[in-house]
CSV table of C-alpha atoms in Angstrom, one decimal:
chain,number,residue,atom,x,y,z
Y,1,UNK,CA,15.2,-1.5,3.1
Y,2,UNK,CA,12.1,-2.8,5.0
Y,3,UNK,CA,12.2,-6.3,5.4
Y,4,UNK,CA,13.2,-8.6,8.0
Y,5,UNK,CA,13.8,-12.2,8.6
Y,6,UNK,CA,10.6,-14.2,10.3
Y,7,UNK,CA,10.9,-17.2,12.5
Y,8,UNK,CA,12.3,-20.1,10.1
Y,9,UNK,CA,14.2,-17.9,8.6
Y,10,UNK,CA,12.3,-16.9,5.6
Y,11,UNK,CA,12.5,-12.9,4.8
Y,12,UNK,CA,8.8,-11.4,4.3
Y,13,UNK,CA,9.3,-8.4,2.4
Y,14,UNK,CA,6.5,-5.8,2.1
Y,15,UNK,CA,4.5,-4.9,-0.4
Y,16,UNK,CA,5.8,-2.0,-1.5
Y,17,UNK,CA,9.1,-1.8,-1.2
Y,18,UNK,CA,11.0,0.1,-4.5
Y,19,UNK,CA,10.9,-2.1,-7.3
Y,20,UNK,CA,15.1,-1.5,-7.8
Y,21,UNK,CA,15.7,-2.6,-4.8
Y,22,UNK,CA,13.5,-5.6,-4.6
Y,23,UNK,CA,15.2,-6.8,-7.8
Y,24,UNK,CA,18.6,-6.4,-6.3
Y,25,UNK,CA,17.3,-7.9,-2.8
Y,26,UNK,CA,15.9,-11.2,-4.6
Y,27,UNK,CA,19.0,-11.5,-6.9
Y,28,UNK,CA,21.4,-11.5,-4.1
Y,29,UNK,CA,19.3,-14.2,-2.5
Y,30,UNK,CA,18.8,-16.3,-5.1
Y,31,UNK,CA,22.8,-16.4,-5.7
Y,32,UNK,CA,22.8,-17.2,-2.3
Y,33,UNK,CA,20.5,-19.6,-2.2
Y,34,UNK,CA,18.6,-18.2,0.6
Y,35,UNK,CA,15.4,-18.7,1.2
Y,36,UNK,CA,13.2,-15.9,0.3
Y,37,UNK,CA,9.6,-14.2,0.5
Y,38,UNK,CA,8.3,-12.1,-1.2
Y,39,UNK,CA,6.9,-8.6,-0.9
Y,40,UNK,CA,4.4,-6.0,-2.7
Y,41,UNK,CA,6.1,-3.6,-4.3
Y,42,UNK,CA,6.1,-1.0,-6.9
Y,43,UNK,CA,7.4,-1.2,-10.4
Y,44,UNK,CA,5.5,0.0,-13.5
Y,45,UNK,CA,4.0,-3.6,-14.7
Y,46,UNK,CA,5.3,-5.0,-18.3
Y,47,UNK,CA,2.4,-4.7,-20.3
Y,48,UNK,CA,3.8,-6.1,-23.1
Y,49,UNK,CA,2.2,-5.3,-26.5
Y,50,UNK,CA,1.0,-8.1,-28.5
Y,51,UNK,CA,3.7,-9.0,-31.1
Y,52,UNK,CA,3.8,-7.4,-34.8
Y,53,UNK,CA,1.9,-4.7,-32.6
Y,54,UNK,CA,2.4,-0.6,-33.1
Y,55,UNK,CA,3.6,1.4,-30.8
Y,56,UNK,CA,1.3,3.8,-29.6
Y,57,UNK,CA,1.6,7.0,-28.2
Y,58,UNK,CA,0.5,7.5,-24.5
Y,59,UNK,CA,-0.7,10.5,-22.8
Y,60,UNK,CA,-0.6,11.7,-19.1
Y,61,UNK,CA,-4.6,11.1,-18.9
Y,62,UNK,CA,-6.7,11.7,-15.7
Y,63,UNK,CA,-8.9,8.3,-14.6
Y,64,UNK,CA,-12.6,9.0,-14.6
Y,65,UNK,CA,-14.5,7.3,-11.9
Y,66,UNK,CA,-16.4,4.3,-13.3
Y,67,UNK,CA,-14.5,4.7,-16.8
Y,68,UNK,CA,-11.8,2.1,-18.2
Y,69,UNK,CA,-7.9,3.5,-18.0
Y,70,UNK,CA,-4.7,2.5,-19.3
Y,71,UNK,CA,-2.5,2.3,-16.2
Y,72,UNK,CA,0.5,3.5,-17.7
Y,73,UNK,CA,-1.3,6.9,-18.6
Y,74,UNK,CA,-2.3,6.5,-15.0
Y,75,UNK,CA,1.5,6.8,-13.9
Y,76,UNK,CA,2.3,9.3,-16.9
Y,77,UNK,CA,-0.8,11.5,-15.3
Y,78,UNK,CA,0.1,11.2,-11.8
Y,79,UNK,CA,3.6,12.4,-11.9
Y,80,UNK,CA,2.7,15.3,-14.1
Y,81,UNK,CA,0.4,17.0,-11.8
Y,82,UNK,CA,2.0,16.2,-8.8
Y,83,UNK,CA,5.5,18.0,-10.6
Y,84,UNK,CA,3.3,20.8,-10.9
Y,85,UNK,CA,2.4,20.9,-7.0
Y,86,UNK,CA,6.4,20.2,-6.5
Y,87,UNK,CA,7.1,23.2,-8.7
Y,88,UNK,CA,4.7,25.4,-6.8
Y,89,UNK,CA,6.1,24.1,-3.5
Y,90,UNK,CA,3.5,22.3,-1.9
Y,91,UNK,CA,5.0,19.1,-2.0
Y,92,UNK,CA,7.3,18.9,1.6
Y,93,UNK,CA,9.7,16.6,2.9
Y,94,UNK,CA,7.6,14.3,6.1
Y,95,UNK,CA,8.6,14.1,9.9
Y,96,UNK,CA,7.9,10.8,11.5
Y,97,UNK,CA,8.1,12.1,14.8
Y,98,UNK,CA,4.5,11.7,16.8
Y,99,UNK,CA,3.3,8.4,17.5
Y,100,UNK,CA,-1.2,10.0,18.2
Y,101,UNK,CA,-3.4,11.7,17.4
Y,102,UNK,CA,-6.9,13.0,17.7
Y,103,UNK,CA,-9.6,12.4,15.5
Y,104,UNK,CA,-13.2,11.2,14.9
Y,105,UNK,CA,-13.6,8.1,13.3
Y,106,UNK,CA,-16.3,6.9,11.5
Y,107,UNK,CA,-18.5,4.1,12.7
Y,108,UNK,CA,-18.8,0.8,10.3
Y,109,UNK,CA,-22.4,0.3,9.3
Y,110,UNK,CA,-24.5,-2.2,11.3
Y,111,UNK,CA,-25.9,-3.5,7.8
Y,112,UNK,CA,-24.0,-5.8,5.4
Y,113,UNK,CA,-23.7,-4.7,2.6
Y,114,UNK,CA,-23.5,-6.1,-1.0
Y,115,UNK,CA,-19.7,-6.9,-2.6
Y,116,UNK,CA,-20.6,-4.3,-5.4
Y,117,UNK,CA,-21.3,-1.9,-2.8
Y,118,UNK,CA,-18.5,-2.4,-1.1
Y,119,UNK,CA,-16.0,-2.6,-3.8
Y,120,UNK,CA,-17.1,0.8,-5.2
Y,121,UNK,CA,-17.0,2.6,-1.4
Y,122,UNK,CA,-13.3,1.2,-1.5
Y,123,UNK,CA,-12.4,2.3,-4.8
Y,124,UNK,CA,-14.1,5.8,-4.3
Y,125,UNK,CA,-11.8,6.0,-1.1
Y,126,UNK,CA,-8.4,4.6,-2.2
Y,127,UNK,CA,-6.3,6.4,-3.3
Y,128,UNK,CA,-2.5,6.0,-5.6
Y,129,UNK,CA,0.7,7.6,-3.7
Y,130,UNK,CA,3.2,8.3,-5.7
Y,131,UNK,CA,6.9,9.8,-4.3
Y,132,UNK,CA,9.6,12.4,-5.5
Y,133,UNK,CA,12.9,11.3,-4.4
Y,134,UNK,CA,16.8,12.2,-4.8
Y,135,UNK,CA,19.2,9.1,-5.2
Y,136,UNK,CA,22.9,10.1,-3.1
Y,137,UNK,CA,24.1,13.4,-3.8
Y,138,UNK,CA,22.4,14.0,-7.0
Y,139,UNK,CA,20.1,16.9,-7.6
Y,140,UNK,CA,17.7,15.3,-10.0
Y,141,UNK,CA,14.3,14.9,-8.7
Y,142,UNK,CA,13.0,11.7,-9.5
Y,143,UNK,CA,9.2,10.1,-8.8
Y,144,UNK,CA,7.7,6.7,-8.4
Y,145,UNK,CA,4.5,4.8,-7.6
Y,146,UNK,CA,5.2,4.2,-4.4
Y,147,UNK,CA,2.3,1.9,-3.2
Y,148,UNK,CA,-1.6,2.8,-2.0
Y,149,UNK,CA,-3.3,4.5,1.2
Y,150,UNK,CA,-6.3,4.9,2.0
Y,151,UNK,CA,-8.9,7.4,3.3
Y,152,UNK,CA,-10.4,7.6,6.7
Y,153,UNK,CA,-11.5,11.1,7.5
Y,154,UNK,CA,-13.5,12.8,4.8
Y,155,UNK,CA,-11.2,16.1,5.4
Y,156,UNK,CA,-8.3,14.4,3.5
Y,157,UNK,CA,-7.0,11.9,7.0
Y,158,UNK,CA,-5.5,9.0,5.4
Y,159,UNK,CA,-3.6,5.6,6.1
Y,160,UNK,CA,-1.0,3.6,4.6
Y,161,UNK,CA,2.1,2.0,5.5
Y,162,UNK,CA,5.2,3.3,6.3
Y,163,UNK,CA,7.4,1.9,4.9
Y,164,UNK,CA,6.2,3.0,1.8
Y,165,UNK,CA,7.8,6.7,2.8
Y,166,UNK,CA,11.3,6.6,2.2
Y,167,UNK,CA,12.4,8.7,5.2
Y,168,UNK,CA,16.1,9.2,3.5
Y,169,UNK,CA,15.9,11.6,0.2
Y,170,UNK,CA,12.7,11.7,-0.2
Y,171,UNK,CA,10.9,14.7,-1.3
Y,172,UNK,CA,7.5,14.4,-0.4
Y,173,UNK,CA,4.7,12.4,-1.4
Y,174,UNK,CA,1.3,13.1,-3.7
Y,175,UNK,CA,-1.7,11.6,-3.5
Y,176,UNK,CA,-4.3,10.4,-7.0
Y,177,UNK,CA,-7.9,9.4,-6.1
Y,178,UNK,CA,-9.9,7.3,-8.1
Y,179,UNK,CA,-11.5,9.9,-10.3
Y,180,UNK,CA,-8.0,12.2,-10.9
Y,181,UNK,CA,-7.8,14.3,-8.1
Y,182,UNK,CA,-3.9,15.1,-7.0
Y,183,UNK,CA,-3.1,16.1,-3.6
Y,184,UNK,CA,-0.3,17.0,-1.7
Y,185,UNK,CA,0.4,15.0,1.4
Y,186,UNK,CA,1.1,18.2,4.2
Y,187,UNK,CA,2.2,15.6,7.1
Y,188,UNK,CA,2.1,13.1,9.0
Y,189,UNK,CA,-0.1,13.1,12.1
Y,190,UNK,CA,1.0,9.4,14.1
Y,191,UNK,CA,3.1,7.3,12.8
Y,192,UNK,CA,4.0,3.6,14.4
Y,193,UNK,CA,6.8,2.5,12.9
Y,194,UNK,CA,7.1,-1.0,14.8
Y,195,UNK,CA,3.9,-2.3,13.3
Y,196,UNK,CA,4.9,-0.4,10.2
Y,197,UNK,CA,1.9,2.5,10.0
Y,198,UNK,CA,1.2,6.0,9.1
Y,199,UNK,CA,-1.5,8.1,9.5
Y,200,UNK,CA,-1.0,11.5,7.6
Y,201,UNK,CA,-3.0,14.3,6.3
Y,202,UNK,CA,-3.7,15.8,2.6
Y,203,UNK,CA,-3.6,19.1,1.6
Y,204,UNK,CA,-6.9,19.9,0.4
Y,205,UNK,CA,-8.3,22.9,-0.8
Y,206,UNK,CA,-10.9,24.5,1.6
Y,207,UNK,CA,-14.4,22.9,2.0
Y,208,UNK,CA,-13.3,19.9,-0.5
Y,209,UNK,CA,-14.3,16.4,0.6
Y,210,UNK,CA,-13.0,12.6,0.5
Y,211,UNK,CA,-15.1,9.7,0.7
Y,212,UNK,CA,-13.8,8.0,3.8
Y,213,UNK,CA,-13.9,4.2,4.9
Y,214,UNK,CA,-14.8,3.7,8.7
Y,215,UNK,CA,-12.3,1.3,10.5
Y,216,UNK,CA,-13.9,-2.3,12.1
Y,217,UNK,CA,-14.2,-1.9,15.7
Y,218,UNK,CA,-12.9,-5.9,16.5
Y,219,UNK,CA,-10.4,-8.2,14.6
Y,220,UNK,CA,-12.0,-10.4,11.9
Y,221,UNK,CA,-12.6,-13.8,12.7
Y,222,UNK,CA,-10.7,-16.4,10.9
Y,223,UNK,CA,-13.2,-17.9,8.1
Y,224,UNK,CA,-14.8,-14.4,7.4
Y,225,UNK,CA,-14.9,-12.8,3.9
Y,226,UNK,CA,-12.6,-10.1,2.8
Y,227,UNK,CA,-11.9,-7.9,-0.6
Y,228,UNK,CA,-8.5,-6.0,-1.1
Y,229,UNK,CA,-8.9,-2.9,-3.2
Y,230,UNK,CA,-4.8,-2.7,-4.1
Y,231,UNK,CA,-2.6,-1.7,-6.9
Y,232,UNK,CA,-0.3,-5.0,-8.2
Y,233,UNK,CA,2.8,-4.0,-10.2
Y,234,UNK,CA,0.2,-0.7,-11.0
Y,235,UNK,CA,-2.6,-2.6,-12.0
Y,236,UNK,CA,-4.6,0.1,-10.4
Y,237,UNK,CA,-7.8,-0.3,-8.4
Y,238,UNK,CA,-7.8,-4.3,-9.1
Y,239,UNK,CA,-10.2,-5.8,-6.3
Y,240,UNK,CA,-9.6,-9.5,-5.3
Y,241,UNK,CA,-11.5,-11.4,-2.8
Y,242,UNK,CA,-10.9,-14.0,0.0
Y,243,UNK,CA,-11.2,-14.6,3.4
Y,244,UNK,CA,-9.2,-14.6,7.1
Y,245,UNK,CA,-6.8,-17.5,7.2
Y,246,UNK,CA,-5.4,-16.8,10.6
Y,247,UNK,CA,-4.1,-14.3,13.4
Y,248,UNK,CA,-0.4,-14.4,14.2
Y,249,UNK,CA,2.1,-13.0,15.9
Y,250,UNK,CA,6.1,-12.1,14.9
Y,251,UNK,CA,8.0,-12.4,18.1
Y,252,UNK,CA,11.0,-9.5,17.8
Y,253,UNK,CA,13.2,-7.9,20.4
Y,254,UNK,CA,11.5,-4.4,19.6
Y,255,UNK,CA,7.9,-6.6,21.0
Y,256,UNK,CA,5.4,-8.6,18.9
Y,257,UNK,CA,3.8,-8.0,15.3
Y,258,UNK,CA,-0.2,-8.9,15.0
Y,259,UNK,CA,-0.6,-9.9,11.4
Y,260,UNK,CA,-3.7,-11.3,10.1
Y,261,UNK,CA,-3.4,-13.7,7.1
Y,262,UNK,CA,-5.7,-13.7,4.1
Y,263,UNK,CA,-6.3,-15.7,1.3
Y,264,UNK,CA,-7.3,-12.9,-1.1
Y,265,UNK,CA,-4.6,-11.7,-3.5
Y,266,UNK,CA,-2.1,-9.1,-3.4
Y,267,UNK,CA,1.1,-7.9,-4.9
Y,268,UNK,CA,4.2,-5.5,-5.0
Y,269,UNK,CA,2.7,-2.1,-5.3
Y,270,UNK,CA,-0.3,-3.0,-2.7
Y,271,UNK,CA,1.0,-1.6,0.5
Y,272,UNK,CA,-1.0,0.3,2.7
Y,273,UNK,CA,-4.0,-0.3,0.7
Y,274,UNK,CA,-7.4,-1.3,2.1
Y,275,UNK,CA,-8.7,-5.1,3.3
Y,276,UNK,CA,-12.4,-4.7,3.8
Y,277,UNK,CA,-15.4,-6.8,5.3
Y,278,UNK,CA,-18.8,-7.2,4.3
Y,279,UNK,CA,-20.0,-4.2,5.8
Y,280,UNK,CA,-17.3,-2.1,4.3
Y,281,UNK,CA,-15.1,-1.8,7.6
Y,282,UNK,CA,-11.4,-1.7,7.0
Y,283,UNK,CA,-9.9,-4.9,8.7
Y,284,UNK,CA,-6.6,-4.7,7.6
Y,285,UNK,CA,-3.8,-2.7,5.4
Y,286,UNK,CA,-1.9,-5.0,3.1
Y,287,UNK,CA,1.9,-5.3,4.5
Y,288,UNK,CA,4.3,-8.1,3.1
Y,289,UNK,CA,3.8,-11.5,1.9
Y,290,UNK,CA,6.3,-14.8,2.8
Y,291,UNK,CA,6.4,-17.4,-0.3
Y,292,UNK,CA,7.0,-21.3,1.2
Y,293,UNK,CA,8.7,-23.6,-1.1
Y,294,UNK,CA,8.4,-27.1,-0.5
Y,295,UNK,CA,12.3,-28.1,-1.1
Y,296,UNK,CA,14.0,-25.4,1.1
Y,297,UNK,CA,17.2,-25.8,2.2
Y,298,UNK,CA,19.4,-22.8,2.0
Y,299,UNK,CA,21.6,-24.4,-0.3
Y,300,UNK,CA,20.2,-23.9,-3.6
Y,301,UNK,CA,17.8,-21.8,-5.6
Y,302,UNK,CA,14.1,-22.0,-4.8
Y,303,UNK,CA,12.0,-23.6,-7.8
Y,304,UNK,CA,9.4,-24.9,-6.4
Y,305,UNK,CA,6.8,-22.7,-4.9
Y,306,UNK,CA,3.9,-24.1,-3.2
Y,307,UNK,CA,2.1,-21.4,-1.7
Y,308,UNK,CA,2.3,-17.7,-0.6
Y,309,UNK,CA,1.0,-16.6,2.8
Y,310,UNK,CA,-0.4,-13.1,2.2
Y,311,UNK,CA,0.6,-10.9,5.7
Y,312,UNK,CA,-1.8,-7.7,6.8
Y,313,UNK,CA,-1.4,-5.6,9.5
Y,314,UNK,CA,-4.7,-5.6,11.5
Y,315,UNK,CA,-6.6,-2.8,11.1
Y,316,UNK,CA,-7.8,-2.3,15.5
Y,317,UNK,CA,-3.6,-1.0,15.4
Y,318,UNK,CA,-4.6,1.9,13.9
Y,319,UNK,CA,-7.0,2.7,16.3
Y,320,UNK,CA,-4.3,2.4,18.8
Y,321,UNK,CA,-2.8,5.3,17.4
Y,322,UNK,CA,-6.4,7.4,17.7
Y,323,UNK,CA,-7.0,9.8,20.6
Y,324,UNK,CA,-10.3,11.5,21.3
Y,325,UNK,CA,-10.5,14.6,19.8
């Protein structure tokens, strides 16, 4: 399970850890009455119907790009085609073992560009992963929305976080872009698992294309304006905006975390999704959040939440893991 315990003793847990185990995590500290924070991660949201309201009937329906969806169909759609690519045996089981690779990346644009603008390149490039998994030794094949990535080369080169990849039982993962296109994801090409990123690839048909976001070239300053294009409790495709709060740094015994703190909302199910600046660069990839309570002592359960510090893993990390072509 991907969390960890922070200096002051508060566990950040990231944003999309399994929605099962998050439950069990946060009702075992609770009982404790340890202190907790909280984490993005990936259960199908409520969506309770009004009440004295009919059921109705959903259908696995694809999204259309710029049209209205019911997230739920969303899900429904989403696991359906990718059982089909898991049927046909595209879908494979991912090695975490290379830490580069070579590519070209994009360059940001010089321009700034309007927030619509920028909202619509993010949603045209992010994309829903969803995972087929085995629980122990059973043989049933089971999938879930596992969090969000992002692309970054137009020939299917994506990013997200890792800890979104179960590494033990899973299957493989699949890939939805905004407008309903299901991929396979064929492997990963680096993968950092200290400051908790993947870079992997699609498995495109030949000649097809992804829109792409280009990756900023320097850290944001503290004060500059953001949007995150994530996927809360699968509200898909929900864009919230904010700004830099701060730059810090997680002293561990494996090294030092850079995390950049902003102010612009995110939730469970919003890993590895895009944080993006005014001239569409990505900045940062959405990675845990710690929640501060103002009467914290250890001893008993935490009711009163003041704020929640939202924790992204700067995006110039990525390009750490980037070798000329």
């Amino acid at each position: 399970m991907s969390a960890r315990w922070p200096k002051g003793g508060r566990l950040a847990e990231h944003a999309g850890m399994k929605n099962f185990l998050a439950s069990t995590l946060c009702a075992a500290l609770l009982a404790a009455g340890s202190p907790a924070a909280d984490t993005p991660g990936n259960a199908l949201g409520a969506h309770k119907p009004r009440p004295g309201a009919k059921k109705v009937q959903l259908a696995a329906r694809a999204p259309v790009a710029g049209q209205p969806f019911d997230d739920r169909e969303i899900e429904l759609y989403l696991e359906a085609e990718g059982r089909k690519l898991l049927a046909a045996n595209r879908v494979k089981k991912l090695t975490f073992d290379r830490a580069n690779c070579p590519l070209r990346l994009a360059e940001p644009a010089g321009e700034k560009l309007t927030w619509p603008v920028v909202a619509a390149r993010a949603e045209a490039a992010t994309l829903v992963l969803g995972e087929f998994f085995r629980e122990g030794k059973s043989k049933e094949t089971h999938f879930l929305v596992a969090a969000g990535a992002f692309v970054i080369g137009e020939g299917g080169v994506c990013v997200t976080s890792q800890h979104v990849a179960r590494e033990r039982g899973s299957r493989g993962l699949v890939a939805m872009t905004r407008d309903g296109r299901v991929f396979p994801v064929r492997e990963v090409l680096a993968a950092d698992p200290h400051n908790d990123l993947l870079i992997f690839q699609l498995d495109l048909p030949p000649d097809e294309k992804l829109p792409a976001l280009p990756l900023a070239l320097a850290p944001a300053p503290v004060g500059s304006a953001v949007v995150v294009m994530s996927h809360p409790d699968d509200r898909f495709y929900l864009l919230t905006t904010g700004t830099v709060a701060r730059h810090t740094i997680w002293r561990e015994a494996a090294g030092d975390q850079a995390f950049m703190a902003i102010t612009a909302d995110f939730a469970k199910g919003s890993s590895g999704c895009p944080v993006l600046d005014e001239r569409g660069a990505v900045v940062g990839i959405v990675n845990n959040t710690e929640s501060i309570y103002y009467d914290d002592d250890g001893k008993k359960k935490q009711m009163d939440l003041q704020m929640v510090v939202k924790n992204t893993t700067p995006a110039w990390l990525v390009r750490k893991m980037v070798t000329a072509p």
